[in-house]
Coordinates of C-alpha atoms and ligand atoms in Angstrom, one line a residue:
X1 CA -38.9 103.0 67.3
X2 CA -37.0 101.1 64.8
X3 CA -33.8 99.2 66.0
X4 CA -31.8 101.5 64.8
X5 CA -31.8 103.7 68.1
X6 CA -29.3 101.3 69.5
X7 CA -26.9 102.5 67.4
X8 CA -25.2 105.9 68.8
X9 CA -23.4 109.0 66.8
X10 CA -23.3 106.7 63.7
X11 CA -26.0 108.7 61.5
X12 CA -23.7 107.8 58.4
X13 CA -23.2 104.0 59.2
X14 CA -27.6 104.1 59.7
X15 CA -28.2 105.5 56.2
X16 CA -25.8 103.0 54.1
X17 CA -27.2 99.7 56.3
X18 CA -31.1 100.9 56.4
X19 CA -30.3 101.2 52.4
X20 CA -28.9 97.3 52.3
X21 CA -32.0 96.2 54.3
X22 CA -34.2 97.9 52.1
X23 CA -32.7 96.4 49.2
X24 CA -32.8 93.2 50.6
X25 CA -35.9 93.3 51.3
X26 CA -37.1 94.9 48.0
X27 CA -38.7 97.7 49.6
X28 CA -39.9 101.0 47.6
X29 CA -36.9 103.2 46.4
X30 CA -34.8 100.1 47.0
X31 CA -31.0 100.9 45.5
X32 CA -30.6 97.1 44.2
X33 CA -26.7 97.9 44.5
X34 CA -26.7 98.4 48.2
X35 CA -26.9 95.0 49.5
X36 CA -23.9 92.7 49.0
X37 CA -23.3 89.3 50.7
X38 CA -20.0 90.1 52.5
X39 CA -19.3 92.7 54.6
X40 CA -16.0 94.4 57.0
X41 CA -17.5 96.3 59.7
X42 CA -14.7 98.6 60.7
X43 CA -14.2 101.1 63.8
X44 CA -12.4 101.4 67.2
X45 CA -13.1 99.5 70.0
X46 CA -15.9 100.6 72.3
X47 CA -17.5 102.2 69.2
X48 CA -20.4 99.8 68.0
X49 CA -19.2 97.7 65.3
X50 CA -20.3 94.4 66.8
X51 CA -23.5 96.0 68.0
X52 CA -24.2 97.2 64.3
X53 CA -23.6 93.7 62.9
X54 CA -26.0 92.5 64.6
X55 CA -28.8 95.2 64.2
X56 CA -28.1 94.8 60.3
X57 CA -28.7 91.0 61.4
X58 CA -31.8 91.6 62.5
X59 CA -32.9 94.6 60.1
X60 CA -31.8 91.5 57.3
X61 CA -33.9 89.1 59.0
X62 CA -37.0 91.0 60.2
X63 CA -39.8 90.9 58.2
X64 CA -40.0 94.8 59.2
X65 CA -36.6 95.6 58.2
X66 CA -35.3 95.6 61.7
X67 CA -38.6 96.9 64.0
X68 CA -36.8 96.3 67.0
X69 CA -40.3 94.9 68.6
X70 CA -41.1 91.6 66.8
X71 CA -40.1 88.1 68.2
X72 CA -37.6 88.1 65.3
X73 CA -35.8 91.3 66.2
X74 CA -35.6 89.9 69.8
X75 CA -34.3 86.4 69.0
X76 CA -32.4 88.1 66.7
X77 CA -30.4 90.4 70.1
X78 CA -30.5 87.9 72.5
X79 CA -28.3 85.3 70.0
X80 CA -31.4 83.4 70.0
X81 CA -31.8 83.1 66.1
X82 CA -31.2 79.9 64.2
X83 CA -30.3 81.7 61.0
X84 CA -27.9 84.4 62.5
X85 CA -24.5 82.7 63.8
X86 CA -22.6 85.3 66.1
X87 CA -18.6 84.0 66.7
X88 CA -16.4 85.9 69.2
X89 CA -13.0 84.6 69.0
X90 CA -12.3 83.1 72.7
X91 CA -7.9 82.8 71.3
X92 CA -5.7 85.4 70.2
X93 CA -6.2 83.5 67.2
X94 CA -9.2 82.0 65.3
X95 CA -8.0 78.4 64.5
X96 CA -8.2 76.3 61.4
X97 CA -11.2 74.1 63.1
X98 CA -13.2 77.2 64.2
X99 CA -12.8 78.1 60.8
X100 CA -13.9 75.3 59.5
X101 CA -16.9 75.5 61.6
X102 CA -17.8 78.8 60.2
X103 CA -17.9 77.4 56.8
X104 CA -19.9 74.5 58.1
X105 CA -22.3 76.9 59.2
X106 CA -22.0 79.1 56.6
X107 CA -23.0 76.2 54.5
X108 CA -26.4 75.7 55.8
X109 CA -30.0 76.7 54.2
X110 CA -31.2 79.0 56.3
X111 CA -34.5 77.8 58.6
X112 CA -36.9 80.9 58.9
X113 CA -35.8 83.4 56.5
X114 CA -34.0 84.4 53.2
X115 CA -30.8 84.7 54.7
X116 CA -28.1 82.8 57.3
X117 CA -25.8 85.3 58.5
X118 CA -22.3 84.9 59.9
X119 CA -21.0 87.3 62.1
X120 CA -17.5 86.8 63.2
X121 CA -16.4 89.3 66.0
X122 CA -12.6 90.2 65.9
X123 CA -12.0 89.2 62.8
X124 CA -8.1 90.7 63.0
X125 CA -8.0 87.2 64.9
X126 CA -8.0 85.2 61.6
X127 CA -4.9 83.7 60.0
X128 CA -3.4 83.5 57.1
X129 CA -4.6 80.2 57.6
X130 CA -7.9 80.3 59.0
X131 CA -8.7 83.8 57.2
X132 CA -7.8 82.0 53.2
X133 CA -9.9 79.1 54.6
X134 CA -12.9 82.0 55.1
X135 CA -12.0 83.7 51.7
X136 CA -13.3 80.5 49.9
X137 CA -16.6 80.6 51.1
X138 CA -16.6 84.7 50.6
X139 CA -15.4 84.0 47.4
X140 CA -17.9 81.6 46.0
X141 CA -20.5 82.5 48.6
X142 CA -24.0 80.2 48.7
X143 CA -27.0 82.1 47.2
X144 CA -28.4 83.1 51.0
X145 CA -25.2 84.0 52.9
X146 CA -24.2 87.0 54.6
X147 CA -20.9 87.3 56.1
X148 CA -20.4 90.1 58.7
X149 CA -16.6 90.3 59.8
X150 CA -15.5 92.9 62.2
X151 CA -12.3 94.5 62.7
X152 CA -10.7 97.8 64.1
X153 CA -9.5 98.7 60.8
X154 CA -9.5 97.5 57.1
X155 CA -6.4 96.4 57.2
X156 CA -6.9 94.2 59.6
X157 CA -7.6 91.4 57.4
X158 CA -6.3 90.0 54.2
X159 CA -5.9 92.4 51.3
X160 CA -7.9 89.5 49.1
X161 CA -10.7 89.4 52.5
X162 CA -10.5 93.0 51.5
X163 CA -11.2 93.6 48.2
X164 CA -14.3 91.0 48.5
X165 CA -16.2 92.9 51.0
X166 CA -17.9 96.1 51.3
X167 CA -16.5 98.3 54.2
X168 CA -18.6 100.0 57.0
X169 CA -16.8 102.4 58.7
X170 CA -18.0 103.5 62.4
X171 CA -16.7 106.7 64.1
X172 CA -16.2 107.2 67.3
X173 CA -19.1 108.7 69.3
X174 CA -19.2 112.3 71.1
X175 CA -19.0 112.3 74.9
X176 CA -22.1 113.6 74.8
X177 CA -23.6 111.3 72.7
X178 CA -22.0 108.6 74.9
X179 CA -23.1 110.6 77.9
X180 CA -26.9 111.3 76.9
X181 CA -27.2 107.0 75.8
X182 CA -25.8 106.6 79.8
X183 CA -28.8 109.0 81.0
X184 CA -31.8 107.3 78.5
X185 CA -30.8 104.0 80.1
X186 CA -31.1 105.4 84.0
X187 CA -27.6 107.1 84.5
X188 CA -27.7 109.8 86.8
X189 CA -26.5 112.6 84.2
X190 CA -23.3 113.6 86.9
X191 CA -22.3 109.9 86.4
X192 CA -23.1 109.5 83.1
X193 CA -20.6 112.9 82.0
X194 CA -18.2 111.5 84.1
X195 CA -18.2 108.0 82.2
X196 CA -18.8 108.9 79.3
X197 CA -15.5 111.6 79.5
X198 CA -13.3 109.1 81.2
X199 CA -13.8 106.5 78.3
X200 CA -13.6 108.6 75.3
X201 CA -16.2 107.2 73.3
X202 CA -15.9 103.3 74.2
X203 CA -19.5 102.5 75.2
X204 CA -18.7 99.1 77.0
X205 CA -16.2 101.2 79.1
X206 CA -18.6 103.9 80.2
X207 CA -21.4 101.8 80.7
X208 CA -19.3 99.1 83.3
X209 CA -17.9 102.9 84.7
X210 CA -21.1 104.3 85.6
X211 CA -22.8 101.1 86.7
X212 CA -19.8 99.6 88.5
X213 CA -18.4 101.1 91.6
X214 CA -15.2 99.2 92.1
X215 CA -14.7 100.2 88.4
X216 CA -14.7 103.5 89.2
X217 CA -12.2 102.8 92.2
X218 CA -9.9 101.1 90.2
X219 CA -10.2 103.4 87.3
X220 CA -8.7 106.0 90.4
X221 CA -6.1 104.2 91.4
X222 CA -4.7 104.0 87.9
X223 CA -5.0 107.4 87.9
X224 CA -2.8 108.2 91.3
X225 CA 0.1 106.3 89.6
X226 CA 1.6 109.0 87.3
X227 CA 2.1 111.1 90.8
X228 CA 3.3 108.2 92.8
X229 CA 6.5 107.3 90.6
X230 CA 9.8 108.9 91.9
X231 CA 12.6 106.2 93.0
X232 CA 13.2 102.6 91.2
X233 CA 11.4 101.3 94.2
X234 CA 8.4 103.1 93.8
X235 CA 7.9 102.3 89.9
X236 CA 8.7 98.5 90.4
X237 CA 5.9 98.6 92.9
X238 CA 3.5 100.5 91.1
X239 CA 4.2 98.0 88.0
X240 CA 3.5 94.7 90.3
X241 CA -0.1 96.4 91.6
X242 CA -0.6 97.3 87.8
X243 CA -0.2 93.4 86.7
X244 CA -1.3 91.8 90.3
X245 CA -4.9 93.3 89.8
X246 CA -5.1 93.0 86.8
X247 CA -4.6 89.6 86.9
X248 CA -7.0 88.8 90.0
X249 CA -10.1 90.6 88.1
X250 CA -9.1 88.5 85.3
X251 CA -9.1 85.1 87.4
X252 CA -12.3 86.5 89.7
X253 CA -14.0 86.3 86.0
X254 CA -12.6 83.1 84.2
X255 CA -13.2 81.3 86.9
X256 CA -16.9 81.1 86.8
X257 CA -16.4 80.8 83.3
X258 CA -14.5 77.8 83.0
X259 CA -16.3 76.0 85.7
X260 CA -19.8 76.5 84.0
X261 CA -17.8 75.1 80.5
X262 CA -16.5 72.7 82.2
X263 CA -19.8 71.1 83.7
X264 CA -21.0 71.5 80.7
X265 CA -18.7 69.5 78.5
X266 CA -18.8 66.6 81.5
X267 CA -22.5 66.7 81.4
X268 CA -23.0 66.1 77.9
X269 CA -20.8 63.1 78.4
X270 CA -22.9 61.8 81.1
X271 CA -19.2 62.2 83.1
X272 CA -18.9 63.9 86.6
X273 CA -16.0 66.2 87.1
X274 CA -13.4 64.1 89.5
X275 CA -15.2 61.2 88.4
X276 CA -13.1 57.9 87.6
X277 CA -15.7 55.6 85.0
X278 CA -15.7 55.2 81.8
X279 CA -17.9 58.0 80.7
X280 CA -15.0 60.1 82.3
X281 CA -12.2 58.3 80.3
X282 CA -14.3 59.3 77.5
X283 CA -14.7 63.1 77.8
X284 CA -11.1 63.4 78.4
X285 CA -9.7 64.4 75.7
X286 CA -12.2 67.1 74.9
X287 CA -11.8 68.0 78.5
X288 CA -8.2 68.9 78.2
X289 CA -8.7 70.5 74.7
X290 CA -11.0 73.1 76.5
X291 CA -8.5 73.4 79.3
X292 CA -6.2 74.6 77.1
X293 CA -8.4 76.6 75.2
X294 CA -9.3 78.4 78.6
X295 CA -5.8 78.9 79.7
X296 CA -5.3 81.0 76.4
X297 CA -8.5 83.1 76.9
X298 CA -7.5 84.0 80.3
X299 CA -4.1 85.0 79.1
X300 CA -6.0 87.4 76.7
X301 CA -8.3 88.7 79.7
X302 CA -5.5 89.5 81.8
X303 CA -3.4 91.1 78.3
X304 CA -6.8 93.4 78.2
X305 CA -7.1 94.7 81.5
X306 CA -3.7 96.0 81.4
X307 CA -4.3 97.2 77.7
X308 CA -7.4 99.1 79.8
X309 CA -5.5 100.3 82.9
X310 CA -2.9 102.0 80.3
X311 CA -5.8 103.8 78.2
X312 CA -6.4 105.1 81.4
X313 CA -3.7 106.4 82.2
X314 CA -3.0 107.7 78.8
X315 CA -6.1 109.8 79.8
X316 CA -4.0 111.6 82.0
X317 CA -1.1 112.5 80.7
X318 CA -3.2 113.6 77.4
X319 CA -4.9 115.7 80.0
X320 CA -1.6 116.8 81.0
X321 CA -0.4 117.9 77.4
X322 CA -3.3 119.8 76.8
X323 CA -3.2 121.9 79.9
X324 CA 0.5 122.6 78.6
X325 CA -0.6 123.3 74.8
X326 CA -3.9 124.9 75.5
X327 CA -3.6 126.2 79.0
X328 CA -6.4 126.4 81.6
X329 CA -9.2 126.8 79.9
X330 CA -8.8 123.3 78.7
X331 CA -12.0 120.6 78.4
X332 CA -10.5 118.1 80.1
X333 CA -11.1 114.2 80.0
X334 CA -10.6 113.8 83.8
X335 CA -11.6 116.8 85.1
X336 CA -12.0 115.6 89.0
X337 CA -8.3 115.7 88.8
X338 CA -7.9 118.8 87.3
X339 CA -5.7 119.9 90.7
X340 CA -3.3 117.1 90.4
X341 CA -3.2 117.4 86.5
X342 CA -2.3 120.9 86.4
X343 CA 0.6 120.1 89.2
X344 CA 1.7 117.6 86.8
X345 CA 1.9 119.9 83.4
X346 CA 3.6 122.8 85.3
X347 CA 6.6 120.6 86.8
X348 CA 7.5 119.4 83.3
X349 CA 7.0 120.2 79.4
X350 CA 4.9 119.4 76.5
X351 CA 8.0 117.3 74.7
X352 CA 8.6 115.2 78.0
X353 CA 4.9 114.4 78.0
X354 CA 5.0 113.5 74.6
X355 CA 7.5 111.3 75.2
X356 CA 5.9 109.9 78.3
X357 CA 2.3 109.2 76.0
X358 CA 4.9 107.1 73.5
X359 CA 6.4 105.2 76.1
X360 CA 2.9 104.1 77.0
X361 CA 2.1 103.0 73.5
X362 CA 5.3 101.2 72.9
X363 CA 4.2 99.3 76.3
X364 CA 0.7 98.5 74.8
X365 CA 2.1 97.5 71.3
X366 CA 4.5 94.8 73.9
X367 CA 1.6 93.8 75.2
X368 CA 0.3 91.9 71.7
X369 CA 3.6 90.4 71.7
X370 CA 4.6 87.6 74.3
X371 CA 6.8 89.5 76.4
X372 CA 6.0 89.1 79.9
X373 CA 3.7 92.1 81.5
X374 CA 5.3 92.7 84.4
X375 CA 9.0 93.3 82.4
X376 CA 7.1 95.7 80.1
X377 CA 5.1 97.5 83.0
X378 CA 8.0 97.8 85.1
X379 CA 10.3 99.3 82.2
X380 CA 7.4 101.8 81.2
X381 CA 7.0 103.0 85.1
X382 CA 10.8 103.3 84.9
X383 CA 10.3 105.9 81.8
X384 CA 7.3 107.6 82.6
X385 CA 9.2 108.6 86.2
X386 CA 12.5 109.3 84.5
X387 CA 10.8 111.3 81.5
Ligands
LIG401 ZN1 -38.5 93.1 63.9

């Protein structure tokens, strides 16, 4: 089975990078025009991109063309392989050293194989700064390298990023195709339609849904909001739960995190957390540069659960509209609460749903901003029980 497989509902995406790997790899029937050495993997979240840049690492790498068996292949997966450099942006913004870093990297000859390939994750993270530092080396790129950037959409990078690298687009996969990936990796099928429905075609969504019971919960409780808003009391309240658990999964996870890190950096130091010697005077600068470092990443992990409890509950009033457009014979995306659903589209109308499903993207596009989340939560719980 080639490593392809991985990949789901992207038959297109398949054909273009098998074509790159075979024309890296000067196979037969090679196109000698499909394999360039810079590359914008595009499509929404939860869709594959990152997952693709990395089987077209390994495809570039195996001797196979991506066998999806060899040691290579497996290195290759488990971010085990000295020539394939994987970067996910920990900041809302990649920084002028992490930058330089890349092109440190970049810079390299490769160890095993014909190529070293850079895959940055989240590459709408660059700046101006940090992104013009990248062009350079895309630019006037050394003879083995292979950038991979990837982004929800094309534009967002620079329009010179842009015009340098050849664009991969991924769609968004079926439910079903979501659903039947769930099942081949031991879903029961009723979970795996259920997960696969509630998170429209983001893979990392379903999977935690249908392997994670206090997901599912939670994912519920979201859900019981739209019918528990009435008086100014009642949305205030519902905004503070919104932000308060959001913000203790956040910590529950960082915590760990930045614990393990910061052993880590001590150990290499020789230092002991708490410790008073010299080795400890020593580490503490880089200690408090990865403080702060961590204190921004957990802002972003608490800014992304609330991005995720709102595309929850967008799920529901979409639901809503389309009982009102469509009527009863409507597919619905949460269809366990069909009942409450269709109690919801028959005590108001399509226009003041529409306007309820804008009020929840204005609050998401806040959320990228700096304004505080429990201002913007409590002002869109005021809207959605007022529309
Ligand atoms: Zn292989």
């Amino acid at each position: 089975m080639s490593i392809w497989s991985r990949l789901v509902g992207q038959q297109r995406v398949v054909e273009q990078l098998q074509a790159a790997v075979a024309s890296a790899h000067n196979f037969a029937d090679s196109n000698p025009n499909a394999m360039t050495h810079a590359w914008l993997f595009t499509g929404p979240p939860g869709a594959g991109r990152s997952t693709a840049a990395i089987l077209f690492a390994a495809a570039l790498v195996c001797e196979a063309g991506g066998c999806g068996e060899c040691a290579t292949c497996e290195a290759v997966l488990m971010d085990r392989y000295p020539d394939v450099e994987r970067f996910i942006p920990q900041q809302i913004t990649i920084t002028r050293d992490e930058a330089e870093n890349l092109m440190s990297l970049a810079s390299l000859m490769p160890a095993r194989s014909p190529y070293r390939i850079i895959v940055v994750e989240d590459a709408d993270r660059l700046s101006d700064v940090s992104g013009n530092m990248l062009l350079k080396s895309i630019e006037e790129p050394a003879e083995s390298v292979v950038w991979i950037l990837c982004t929800p959409s094309m534009d967002d990078v620079l329009a010179t990023i842009r015009s340098r690298t050849r664009t991969i687009t991924l769609a968004t996969p079926s439910w079903q195709e979501v659903r039947d990936l769930l099942i081949a990796e031991g879903i029961s099928p009723a979970i795996a339609a259920f997960a696969a429905r509630a998170s429209a075609g983001h893979i990392g969504k379903a999977r935690g849904l249908a392997t994670n019971e206090a997901s599912r919960l939670r994912r519920k409780e979201i859900l019981s909001i739209p019918r528990q808003l009435g008086d100014l009391g009642s949305c205030f309240k519902s905004a503070k739960e919104i932000v308060e658990r959001a913000t203790e999964e956040a910590n529950l996870e960082m915590d760990t995190l930045d614990e393990n890190e910061k052993d880590a950096l001590m150990q290499s130091y020789g230092a002991t957390l708490g410790g008073r010697g010299k080795a400890e005077r020593a580490a503490r600068p880089a200690l408090k540069e990865l403080e702060t470092r961590q204190k921004s990443r957990r802002t972003r992990a608490v800014r992304d659960r609330l991005d995720g409890a709102l595309v929850d509950l967008m799920t529901y009033y979409r639901d809503v509209l389309l009982l009102q457009m469509v009527g009863e014979g409507a597919e619905l995306i949460n269809e366990e609460l069909k009942h409450e659903i269709m109690e919801t589209a028959h005590t108001s109308t399509a226009a003041k749903t529409r306007a309820r499903l804008e009020a929840i993207e204005k609050a998401r596009r806040q959320f990228a901003s700096n304004a505080q989340p429990l201002m913007i939560l409590e002002t869109l719980t005021i809207e959605l029980a007022r529309a």
